[in-house]
C-alpha cells in the first residue's frame, strides 16, 4: 500500500513563500509522474504543476515563474516551492503520483489528503 502525506501549508501574507512537501511511503518501486493540484472553496480541483521523473516540469499559467515542483528520490518526497504568493493561490493543495510497486508492475495513481494554504492580502 502506498500513502502520501502532505505538509507545509499555512497562512502567509501576499508576497510570501511556502514550501509544500509530499512524503510517499509504502511499497514503492518507482515514481513515474508527480503533480500538485489545488481546490479553492466553491471551485473545482485544478492542476497546478506536474513532472515526469527525469523529465521536464510543467506549470499552470497562473503559477508559472512563481512555483517550482521537485522531487528528492532518496526520500520519495515531492516538493512545491511557492514564491510571491497571491490571495488567489488560497486553497487545499493535493499531491498525486503515478507509481509502480514492483518491477514490471502496473502504474497506479495515489493521492494525498491535502494541506491548506491561505494567503492574506
PDB file of C-alpha atoms in Angstrom, residues 74-121:
ATOM      1  CA  UNK A  74      16.262   9.389  -1.864  1.00  0.00           C
ATOM      2  CA  UNK A  75      13.339  10.334   0.351  1.00  0.00           C
ATOM      3  CA  UNK A  76      10.453   9.717  -2.084  1.00  0.00           C
ATOM      4  CA  UNK A  77       9.333  13.237  -1.264  1.00  0.00           C
ATOM      5  CA  UNK A  78       7.836  15.698  -3.713  1.00  0.00           C
ATOM      6  CA  UNK A  79       8.022  19.438  -3.094  1.00  0.00           C
ATOM      7  CA  UNK A  80       6.201  22.500  -4.315  1.00  0.00           C
ATOM      8  CA  UNK A  81       8.107  25.715  -3.713  1.00  0.00           C
ATOM      9  CA  UNK A  82       5.681  28.627  -3.876  1.00  0.00           C
ATOM     10  CA  UNK A  83       7.022  32.177  -4.078  1.00  0.00           C
ATOM     11  CA  UNK A  84       5.340  35.552  -4.438  1.00  0.00           C
ATOM     12  CA  UNK A  85       2.075  34.078  -3.226  1.00  0.00           C
ATOM     13  CA  UNK A  86      -1.190  35.802  -4.091  1.00  0.00           C
ATOM     14  CA  UNK A  87      -4.609  35.634  -2.394  1.00  0.00           C
ATOM     15  CA  UNK A  88      -5.916  33.694  -5.400  1.00  0.00           C
ATOM     16  CA  UNK A  89      -3.447  30.914  -4.547  1.00  0.00           C
ATOM     17  CA  UNK A  90      -5.557  30.107  -1.491  1.00  0.00           C
ATOM     18  CA  UNK A  91      -6.918  26.581  -1.390  1.00  0.00           C
ATOM     19  CA  UNK A  92      -6.291  22.998  -0.376  1.00  0.00           C
ATOM     20  CA  UNK A  93      -3.250  21.612  -2.165  1.00  0.00           C
ATOM     21  CA  UNK A  94      -3.083  17.935  -3.070  1.00  0.00           C
ATOM     22  CA  UNK A  95      -0.190  15.907  -4.370  1.00  0.00           C
ATOM     23  CA  UNK A  96      -0.580  12.887  -6.590  1.00  0.00           C
ATOM     24  CA  UNK A  97       1.817  10.364  -8.053  1.00  0.00           C
ATOM     25  CA  UNK A  98       1.761   7.521 -10.504  1.00  0.00           C
ATOM     26  CA  UNK A  99       3.986   4.781  -9.186  1.00  0.00           C
ATOM     27  CA  UNK A 100       4.859   1.135  -9.571  1.00  0.00           C
ATOM     28  CA  UNK A 101       5.075  -1.170  -6.564  1.00  0.00           C
ATOM     29  CA  UNK A 102       7.195  -3.732  -8.385  1.00  0.00           C
ATOM     30  CA  UNK A 103       9.413  -4.002 -11.445  1.00  0.00           C
ATOM     31  CA  UNK A 104       7.192  -4.524 -14.454  1.00  0.00           C
ATOM     32  CA  UNK A 105       4.077  -3.905 -12.393  1.00  0.00           C
ATOM     33  CA  UNK A 106       1.313  -1.583 -13.494  1.00  0.00           C
ATOM     34  CA  UNK A 107       1.356   2.091 -12.613  1.00  0.00           C
ATOM     35  CA  UNK A 108      -1.263   3.144 -10.101  1.00  0.00           C
ATOM     36  CA  UNK A 109      -2.341   6.613  -9.071  1.00  0.00           C
ATOM     37  CA  UNK A 110      -2.231   7.784  -5.477  1.00  0.00           C
ATOM     38  CA  UNK A 111      -3.454  10.965  -3.788  1.00  0.00           C
ATOM     39  CA  UNK A 112      -2.661  12.698  -0.543  1.00  0.00           C
ATOM     40  CA  UNK A 113      -5.200  14.127   1.879  1.00  0.00           C
ATOM     41  CA  UNK A 114      -4.370  17.766   1.142  1.00  0.00           C
ATOM     42  CA  UNK A 115      -2.865  20.688   3.017  1.00  0.00           C
ATOM     43  CA  UNK A 116      -4.449  24.125   3.413  1.00  0.00           C
ATOM     44  CA  UNK A 117      -2.732  27.198   2.025  1.00  0.00           C
ATOM     45  CA  UNK A 118      -4.210  30.587   2.886  1.00  0.00           C
ATOM     46  CA  UNK A 119      -2.808  33.830   1.506  1.00  0.00           C
ATOM     47  CA  UNK A 120      -3.967  37.100   3.016  1.00  0.00           C
ATOM     48  CA  UNK A 121      -3.927  40.393   1.141  1.00  0.00           C
TER      49      UNK A 121
END
